């Protein structure tokens, strides 16, 4: 296809709404640009012009290069910066127990929960993992997420961990979404914990980095998982192999992982339901993104992460689904955004910023999430003329089209 054939002028946009490009902190999260009656030019998958339709360079396009969207709102596509979309088995028994009062941590301490998903996932073959994960990824894509992070972490041993990451590599050949794989050190083995930590640092992390199977290392820092000291060791190994750092912290207890991640310049700290003043202040001072996961708040009935305080402290807040079978069976990035407004008290504008440019920043990406020249042309058209239907709608999709690098997907 020649460069000329890949040019499209999109018109018929009732509102084009975008946050500013790059990570946005504190009050700047509310600073959206809204162009009424807009048009946008996309060339080779990249936005080259945005403005009022009355000023669009219409004469430079022939009729089959013009796409009339018919008077609907356009927003940037979403990024889902935190999922565990590759798993086998189910947690339906846990769910039934939990809603009758058995705590998530108790189920985990008894060898169930995450550990039961690990047993089922370790027993699954690579093709089985891909077959199970593909419809989950496609559901997230349909829900507006054109960039999706996927963690390992349900491998009982290193082979199973590597198989999960290979599954993400194969999934990438079957979806239009951009997938970013992360190695997750999730829970320690029941025995031989110190040796395991050593082995991860000396064998698993170098292998994953060497084979480019992940771009980041994540750790679950929690009483029933890894300590702050173990997290520090994993992070040192990750850093020395050129991998980015991410952290699950303050889900149930604030152990000090958030402060460590901020000190070491991690891309993001995720969860934060139990964050208090010290953690909020650390995130407010740091470039580390504070990622909230409202699906967990809903499904585990946890306190909501303190978003108003985080934004007031100047933090860069992102949001994601945390799609996983145990704490967040949430298959929609749009619904995560809508829940962030209800449960965490994000304003609609803050929620859009959290789910776009800030979510991309939580993955180290600065080329997407805003509809301005130079950015990837990943965007959504809504069924509505008003963009606020995106955070407003519950239970059906307000999204009409998902566009990836200028191409409309058939969903
Ligand atoms: O992000 N909390 C740790 N890890 C996941 C849950 C995984 C699971 O319950 O299977 C989370 O909540
Ligand atoms: Fe998670």
Tab-separated table of N, CA, C and O in Angstrom, residues 179-276:
chain	number	residue	atom	x	y	z
A	179	UNK	N	0.152	-6.228	22.770
A	179	UNK	CA	0.255	-6.935	24.051
A	179	UNK	C	1.632	-6.700	24.658
A	179	UNK	O	2.649	-6.828	23.967
A	180	UNK	N	1.677	-6.381	25.947
A	180	UNK	CA	2.962	-6.228	26.640
A	180	UNK	C	3.075	-7.286	27.728
A	180	UNK	O	2.300	-7.252	28.695
A	181	UNK	N	4.012	-8.215	27.598
A	181	UNK	CA	4.151	-9.268	28.598
A	181	UNK	C	5.001	-8.841	29.792
A	181	UNK	O	6.022	-8.182	29.626
A	182	UNK	N	4.554	-9.232	30.984
A	182	UNK	CA	5.287	-8.941	32.229
A	182	UNK	C	5.513	-10.243	32.984
A	182	UNK	O	4.580	-11.040	33.142
A	183	UNK	N	6.741	-10.443	33.474
A	183	UNK	CA	7.025	-11.583	34.353
A	183	UNK	C	6.556	-11.214	35.758
A	183	UNK	O	7.052	-10.245	36.342
A	184	UNK	N	5.591	-11.963	36.301
A	184	UNK	CA	5.092	-11.681	37.656
A	184	UNK	C	5.586	-12.745	38.628
A	184	UNK	O	5.326	-13.940	38.441
A	185	UNK	N	6.285	-12.295	39.671
A	185	UNK	CA	6.631	-13.182	40.789
A	185	UNK	C	5.483	-13.058	41.773
A	185	UNK	O	5.343	-12.037	42.454
A	186	UNK	N	4.663	-14.089	41.818
A	186	UNK	CA	3.336	-13.945	42.416
A	186	UNK	C	3.303	-14.414	43.867
A	186	UNK	O	3.034	-13.635	44.768
A	187	UNK	N	3.552	-15.721	44.092
A	187	UNK	CA	3.622	-16.215	45.485
A	187	UNK	C	4.802	-17.183	45.597
A	187	UNK	O	5.133	-17.876	44.639
A	188	UNK	N	5.444	-17.231	46.774
A	188	UNK	CA	6.601	-18.117	46.938
A	188	UNK	C	6.163	-19.572	47.055
A	188	UNK	O	5.008	-19.848	47.404
A	189	UNK	N	7.060	-20.512	46.776
A	189	UNK	CA	6.712	-21.921	46.961
A	189	UNK	C	6.532	-22.212	48.458
A	189	UNK	O	7.035	-21.466	49.304
A	190	UNK	N	5.797	-23.283	48.765
A	190	UNK	CA	5.537	-23.626	50.171
A	190	UNK	C	6.837	-23.928	50.903
A	190	UNK	O	6.977	-23.639	52.092
A	191	UNK	N	7.808	-24.478	50.213
A	191	UNK	CA	9.115	-24.780	50.841
A	191	UNK	C	10.245	-24.249	49.972
A	191	UNK	O	10.081	-24.084	48.766
A	192	UNK	N	11.414	-24.021	50.595
A	192	UNK	CA	12.600	-23.614	49.836
A	192	UNK	C	12.495	-22.207	49.280
A	192	UNK	O	12.927	-21.909	48.172
A	193	UNK	N	11.971	-21.317	50.108
A	193	UNK	CA	11.699	-19.951	49.661
A	193	UNK	C	12.976	-19.174	49.282
A	193	UNK	O	13.036	-18.530	48.232
A	194	UNK	N	14.008	-19.278	50.144
A	194	UNK	CA	15.237	-18.505	49.884
A	194	UNK	C	15.904	-18.974	48.593
A	194	UNK	O	16.373	-18.163	47.783
A	195	UNK	N	15.916	-20.303	48.379
A	195	UNK	CA	16.518	-20.845	47.143
A	195	UNK	C	15.717	-20.385	45.927
A	195	UNK	O	16.273	-20.087	44.872
A	196	UNK	N	14.402	-20.368	46.094
A	196	UNK	CA	13.539	-19.945	44.988
A	196	UNK	C	13.869	-18.505	44.572
A	196	UNK	O	14.028	-18.203	43.388
A	197	UNK	N	14.002	-17.626	45.564
A	197	UNK	CA	14.299	-16.216	45.260
A	197	UNK	C	15.638	-16.120	44.523
A	197	UNK	O	15.763	-15.408	43.511
A	198	UNK	N	16.620	-16.865	45.009
A	198	UNK	CA	17.929	-16.892	44.345
A	198	UNK	C	17.808	-17.367	42.902
A	198	UNK	O	18.375	-16.778	41.986
A	199	UNK	N	17.087	-18.460	42.729
A	199	UNK	CA	16.916	-19.058	41.397
A	199	UNK	C	16.213	-18.119	40.424
A	199	UNK	O	16.560	-18.050	39.246
A	200	UNK	N	15.205	-17.431	40.930
A	200	UNK	CA	14.496	-16.467	40.069
A	200	UNK	C	15.491	-15.405	39.592
A	200	UNK	O	15.543	-15.049	38.409
A	201	UNK	N	16.314	-14.914	40.552
A	201	UNK	CA	17.242	-13.825	40.212
A	201	UNK	C	18.355	-14.301	39.280
A	201	UNK	O	18.771	-13.574	38.376
A	202	UNK	N	18.822	-15.529	39.501
A	202	UNK	CA	20.007	-15.990	38.752
A	202	UNK	C	19.643	-16.750	37.477
A	202	UNK	O	20.480	-16.875	36.581
A	203	UNK	N	18.421	-17.305	37.408
A	203	UNK	CA	18.064	-18.139	36.248
A	203	UNK	C	16.869	-17.594	35.471
A	203	UNK	O	16.952	-17.366	34.264
A	204	UNK	N	15.747	-17.406	36.183
A	204	UNK	CA	14.511	-17.064	35.455
A	204	UNK	C	14.573	-15.665	34.829
A	204	UNK	O	14.289	-15.486	33.639
A	205	UNK	N	14.950	-14.677	35.632
A	205	UNK	CA	14.966	-13.298	35.106
A	205	UNK	C	15.964	-13.166	33.947
A	205	UNK	O	15.598	-12.626	32.884
A	206	UNK	N	17.209	-13.708	34.077
A	206	UNK	CA	18.125	-13.610	32.921
A	206	UNK	C	17.574	-14.304	31.679
A	206	UNK	O	17.709	-13.797	30.555
A	207	UNK	N	16.902	-15.440	31.854
A	207	UNK	CA	16.365	-16.173	30.696
A	207	UNK	C	15.234	-15.379	30.028
A	207	UNK	O	15.196	-15.240	28.805
A	208	UNK	N	14.344	-14.851	30.837
A	208	UNK	CA	13.223	-14.069	30.300
A	208	UNK	C	13.747	-12.832	29.562
A	208	UNK	O	13.286	-12.496	28.459
A	209	UNK	N	14.740	-12.183	30.163
A	209	UNK	CA	15.307	-10.991	29.503
A	209	UNK	C	16.031	-11.400	28.226
A	209	UNK	O	15.854	-10.764	27.177
A	210	UNK	N	16.806	-12.469	28.299
A	210	UNK	CA	17.594	-12.911	27.138
A	210	UNK	C	16.711	-13.289	25.965
A	210	UNK	O	17.047	-13.017	24.809
A	211	UNK	N	15.584	-13.910	26.238
A	211	UNK	CA	14.674	-14.335	25.161
A	211	UNK	C	13.609	-13.275	24.859
A	211	UNK	O	12.673	-13.537	24.113
A	212	UNK	N	13.746	-12.127	25.474
A	212	UNK	CA	12.793	-11.007	25.280
A	212	UNK	C	11.347	-11.462	25.463
A	212	UNK	O	10.453	-11.110	24.682
A	213	UNK	N	11.129	-12.261	26.499
A	213	UNK	CA	9.783	-12.785	26.750
A	213	UNK	C	8.938	-11.827	27.580
A	213	UNK	O	7.735	-12.028	27.739
A	214	UNK	N	9.575	-10.798	28.169
A	214	UNK	CA	8.822	-9.814	28.953
A	214	UNK	C	9.549	-8.478	28.880
A	214	UNK	O	10.760	-8.441	28.638
A	215	UNK	N	8.789	-7.408	29.095
A	215	UNK	CA	9.422	-6.085	29.121
A	215	UNK	C	9.563	-5.574	30.555
A	215	UNK	O	10.229	-4.572	30.782
A	216	UNK	N	8.902	-6.258	31.505
A	216	UNK	CA	8.936	-5.786	32.894
A	216	UNK	C	8.856	-6.969	33.854
A	216	UNK	O	8.432	-8.065	33.474
A	217	UNK	N	9.276	-6.707	35.085
A	217	UNK	CA	9.117	-7.670	36.181
A	217	UNK	C	8.198	-7.037	37.221
A	217	UNK	O	8.381	-5.876	37.596
A	218	UNK	N	7.209	-7.809	37.661
A	218	UNK	CA	6.245	-7.366	38.667
A	218	UNK	C	6.368	-8.323	39.854
A	218	UNK	O	6.727	-9.496	39.670
A	219	UNK	N	6.087	-7.826	41.042
A	219	UNK	CA	6.152	-8.663	42.251
A	219	UNK	C	4.871	-8.405	43.054
A	219	UNK	O	4.408	-7.266	43.129
A	220	UNK	N	4.314	-9.456	43.646
A	220	UNK	CA	3.192	-9.290	44.576
A	220	UNK	C	3.805	-9.170	45.969
A	220	UNK	O	4.273	-10.159	46.538
A	221	UNK	N	3.856	-7.945	46.490
A	221	UNK	CA	4.473	-7.665	47.790
A	221	UNK	C	3.346	-7.614	48.825
A	221	UNK	O	2.580	-6.648	48.869
A	222	UNK	N	3.244	-8.677	49.608
A	222	UNK	CA	2.087	-8.798	50.519
A	222	UNK	C	2.406	-9.870	51.557
A	222	UNK	O	3.306	-10.691	51.358
A	223	UNK	N	1.712	-9.870	52.683
A	223	UNK	CA	1.992	-10.845	53.751
A	223	UNK	C	1.953	-12.276	53.255
A	223	UNK	O	2.783	-13.090	53.627
A	224	UNK	N	0.960	-12.602	52.412
A	224	UNK	CA	0.835	-13.977	51.915
A	224	UNK	C	1.681	-14.208	50.674
A	224	UNK	O	1.595	-15.270	50.062
A	225	UNK	N	2.477	-13.218	50.286
A	225	UNK	CA	3.295	-13.364	49.070
A	225	UNK	C	4.744	-13.001	49.396
A	225	UNK	O	5.341	-13.629	50.267
A	226	UNK	N	5.345	-12.021	48.698
A	226	UNK	CA	6.761	-11.709	48.910
A	226	UNK	C	6.951	-10.504	49.827
A	226	UNK	O	6.144	-9.566	49.818
A	227	UNK	N	8.071	-10.535	50.588
A	227	UNK	CA	8.387	-9.434	51.502
A	227	UNK	C	9.026	-8.279	50.726
A	227	UNK	O	9.415	-8.427	49.558
A	228	UNK	N	9.185	-7.158	51.411
A	228	UNK	CA	9.852	-6.003	50.792
A	228	UNK	C	11.291	-6.367	50.447
A	228	UNK	O	11.803	-6.003	49.380
A	229	UNK	N	11.958	-7.108	51.328
A	229	UNK	CA	13.354	-7.481	51.073
A	229	UNK	C	13.469	-8.396	49.849
A	229	UNK	O	14.355	-8.224	49.007
A	230	UNK	N	12.570	-9.349	49.738
A	230	UNK	CA	12.581	-10.226	48.547
A	230	UNK	C	12.278	-9.420	47.282
A	230	UNK	O	12.895	-9.638	46.227
A	231	UNK	N	11.349	-8.486	47.416
A	231	UNK	CA	11.017	-7.623	46.275
A	231	UNK	C	12.259	-6.854	45.829
A	231	UNK	O	12.550	-6.739	44.631
A	232	UNK	N	13.018	-6.353	46.802
A	232	UNK	CA	14.234	-5.608	46.475
A	232	UNK	C	15.208	-6.476	45.674
A	232	UNK	O	15.819	-6.020	44.706
A	233	UNK	N	15.316	-7.745	46.059
A	233	UNK	CA	16.232	-8.647	45.338
A	233	UNK	C	15.755	-8.886	43.907
A	233	UNK	O	16.543	-8.858	42.962
A	234	UNK	N	14.448	-9.143	43.747
A	234	UNK	CA	13.907	-9.336	42.389
A	234	UNK	C	14.144	-8.080	41.541
A	234	UNK	O	14.518	-8.167	40.365
A	235	UNK	N	13.899	-6.932	42.135
A	235	UNK	CA	14.037	-5.673	41.385
A	235	UNK	C	15.488	-5.445	40.952
A	235	UNK	O	15.755	-4.973	39.845
A	236	UNK	N	16.428	-5.788	41.843
A	236	UNK	CA	17.849	-5.589	41.484
A	236	UNK	C	18.194	-6.465	40.278
A	236	UNK	O	18.867	-6.014	39.331
A	237	UNK	N	17.721	-7.712	40.293
A	237	UNK	CA	18.012	-8.611	39.165
A	237	UNK	C	17.334	-8.098	37.893
A	237	UNK	O	17.935	-8.085	36.805
A	238	UNK	N	16.085	-7.648	38.020
A	238	UNK	CA	15.353	-7.145	36.846
A	238	UNK	C	16.091	-5.960	36.231
A	238	UNK	O	16.319	-5.894	35.021
A	239	UNK	N	16.463	-5.021	37.078
A	239	UNK	CA	17.177	-3.823	36.620
A	239	UNK	C	18.464	-4.189	35.888
A	239	UNK	O	18.776	-3.659	34.823
A	240	UNK	N	19.208	-5.146	36.479
A	240	UNK	CA	20.513	-5.462	35.881
A	240	UNK	C	20.338	-6.149	34.530
A	240	UNK	O	21.280	-6.214	33.753
A	241	UNK	N	19.135	-6.634	34.240
A	241	UNK	CA	18.888	-7.227	32.925
A	241	UNK	C	18.029	-6.317	32.034
A	241	UNK	O	17.458	-6.771	31.037
A	242	UNK	N	17.933	-5.068	32.406
A	242	UNK	CA	17.283	-4.083	31.536
A	242	UNK	C	15.764	-4.167	31.508
A	242	UNK	O	15.135	-3.657	30.575
A	243	UNK	N	15.158	-4.812	32.514
A	243	UNK	CA	13.690	-4.909	32.532
A	243	UNK	C	13.094	-3.804	33.413
A	243	UNK	O	13.701	-3.405	34.420
A	244	UNK	N	11.916	-3.330	33.032
A	244	UNK	CA	11.202	-2.341	33.839
A	244	UNK	C	10.646	-2.994	35.101
A	244	UNK	O	10.474	-4.217	35.152
A	245	UNK	N	10.317	-2.152	36.081
A	245	UNK	CA	9.792	-2.651	37.362
A	245	UNK	C	8.332	-2.241	37.527
A	245	UNK	O	7.957	-1.116	37.211
A	246	UNK	N	7.527	-3.194	38.034
A	246	UNK	CA	6.145	-2.894	38.401
A	246	UNK	C	5.871	-3.602	39.728
A	246	UNK	O	6.596	-4.527	40.092
A	247	UNK	N	4.847	-3.190	40.438
A	247	UNK	CA	4.615	-3.804	41.751
A	247	UNK	C	3.124	-3.893	42.081
A	247	UNK	O	2.369	-2.952	41.832
A	248	UNK	N	2.723	-5.064	42.641
A	248	UNK	CA	1.428	-5.186	43.312
A	248	UNK	C	1.688	-4.823	44.780
A	248	UNK	O	2.422	-5.549	45.460
A	249	UNK	N	1.117	-3.740	45.263
A	249	UNK	CA	1.375	-3.371	46.664
A	249	UNK	C	0.151	-2.736	47.310
A	249	UNK	O	-0.729	-2.206	46.621
A	250	UNK	N	0.141	-2.803	48.630
A	250	UNK	CA	-0.913	-2.187	49.455
A	250	UNK	C	-2.311	-2.716	49.116
A	250	UNK	O	-3.298	-1.995	49.249
A	251	UNK	N	-2.399	-3.990	48.688
A	251	UNK	CA	-3.742	-4.528	48.419
A	251	UNK	C	-4.473	-4.779	49.737
A	251	UNK	O	-5.627	-4.405	49.904
A	252	UNK	N	-3.758	-5.441	50.666
A	252	UNK	CA	-4.355	-5.694	51.981
A	252	UNK	C	-3.603	-4.968	53.098
A	252	UNK	O	-4.199	-4.512	54.050
A	253	UNK	N	-2.256	-4.899	52.949
A	253	UNK	CA	-1.420	-4.271	53.987
A	253	UNK	C	-0.350	-3.420	53.323
A	253	UNK	O	0.231	-3.850	52.321
A	254	UNK	N	-0.070	-2.263	53.893
A	254	UNK	CA	1.004	-1.401	53.366
A	254	UNK	C	2.304	-1.801	54.055
A	254	UNK	O	2.565	-1.424	55.193
A	255	UNK	N	3.111	-2.605	53.364
A	255	UNK	CA	4.320	-3.175	53.974
A	255	UNK	C	5.559	-2.330	53.712
A	255	UNK	O	6.616	-2.591	54.291
A	256	UNK	N	5.489	-1.385	52.787
A	256	UNK	CA	6.683	-0.609	52.414
A	256	UNK	C	7.089	-0.832	50.965
A	256	UNK	O	8.056	-0.235	50.486
A	257	UNK	N	6.366	-1.687	50.254
A	257	UNK	CA	6.682	-1.946	48.846
A	257	UNK	C	6.498	-0.701	47.976
A	257	UNK	O	7.292	-0.447	47.066
A	258	UNK	N	5.471	0.069	48.264
A	258	UNK	CA	5.217	1.273	47.463
A	258	UNK	C	6.393	2.240	47.561
A	258	UNK	O	6.877	2.775	46.556
A	259	UNK	N	6.877	2.449	48.785
A	259	UNK	CA	8.003	3.366	48.982
A	259	UNK	C	9.230	2.849	48.239
A	259	UNK	O	9.956	3.612	47.600
A	260	UNK	N	9.457	1.523	48.294
A	260	UNK	CA	10.610	0.933	47.599
A	260	UNK	C	10.486	1.158	46.087
A	260	UNK	O	11.453	1.572	45.423
A	261	UNK	N	9.305	0.879	45.539
A	261	UNK	CA	9.107	1.019	44.089
A	261	UNK	C	9.315	2.466	43.647
A	261	UNK	O	9.928	2.725	42.600
A	262	UNK	N	8.839	3.417	44.443
A	262	UNK	CA	9.027	4.837	44.096
A	262	UNK	C	10.510	5.193	44.155
A	262	UNK	O	11.022	5.888	43.268
A	263	UNK	N	11.182	4.693	45.185
A	263	UNK	CA	12.618	4.983	45.337
A	263	UNK	C	13.408	4.443	44.133
A	263	UNK	O	14.346	5.085	43.661
A	264	UNK	N	13.010	3.284	43.618
A	264	UNK	CA	13.762	2.651	42.534
A	264	UNK	C	13.265	3.063	41.139
A	264	UNK	O	13.763	2.569	40.138
A	265	UNK	N	12.262	3.941	41.086
A	265	UNK	CA	11.782	4.407	39.776
A	265	UNK	C	11.004	3.356	39.009
A	265	UNK	O	11.107	3.268	37.781
A	266	UNK	N	10.196	2.563	39.712
A	266	UNK	CA	9.330	1.586	39.030
A	266	UNK	C	8.353	2.322	38.104
A	266	UNK	O	7.999	3.476	38.350
A	267	UNK	N	7.907	1.630	37.053
A	267	UNK	CA	6.915	2.240	36.168
A	267	UNK	C	5.618	2.503	36.917
A	267	UNK	O	4.993	3.539	36.750
A	268	UNK	N	5.186	1.507	37.730
A	268	UNK	CA	3.901	1.690	38.415
A	268	UNK	C	3.844	0.863	39.684
A	268	UNK	O	4.544	-0.138	39.820
A	269	UNK	N	2.988	1.323	40.604
A	269	UNK	CA	2.574	0.514	41.750
A	269	UNK	C	1.067	0.359	41.624
A	269	UNK	O	0.342	1.340	41.433
A	270	UNK	N	0.596	-0.879	41.727
A	270	UNK	CA	-0.791	-1.181	41.414
A	270	UNK	C	-1.536	-1.751	42.624
A	270	UNK	O	-0.932	-2.464	43.422
A	271	UNK	N	-2.812	-1.470	42.726
A	271	UNK	CA	-3.748	-1.837	43.801
A	271	UNK	C	-3.983	-0.623	44.688
A	271	UNK	O	-4.933	0.090	44.501
A	272	UNK	N	-3.184	-0.471	45.803
A	272	UNK	CA	-3.221	0.723	46.646
A	272	UNK	C	-4.483	0.854	47.497
A	272	UNK	O	-4.744	1.922	48.055
A	273	UNK	N	-5.256	-0.237	47.614
A	273	UNK	CA	-6.481	-0.158	48.423
A	273	UNK	C	-6.167	0.158	49.891
A	273	UNK	O	-6.976	0.769	50.590
A	274	UNK	N	-4.990	-0.299	50.368
A	274	UNK	CA	-4.633	-0.087	51.776
A	274	UNK	C	-3.591	1.022	51.947
A	274	UNK	O	-2.986	1.157	53.009
A	275	UNK	N	-3.379	1.822	50.909
A	275	UNK	CA	-2.370	2.895	51.007
A	275	UNK	C	-2.817	3.949	52.022
A	275	UNK	O	-3.988	4.336	52.062
A	276	UNK	N	-1.853	4.420	52.805
A	276	UNK	CA	-2.123	5.489	53.762
A	276	UNK	C	-1.233	6.690	53.405
A	276	UNK	O	-0.643	6.729	52.329
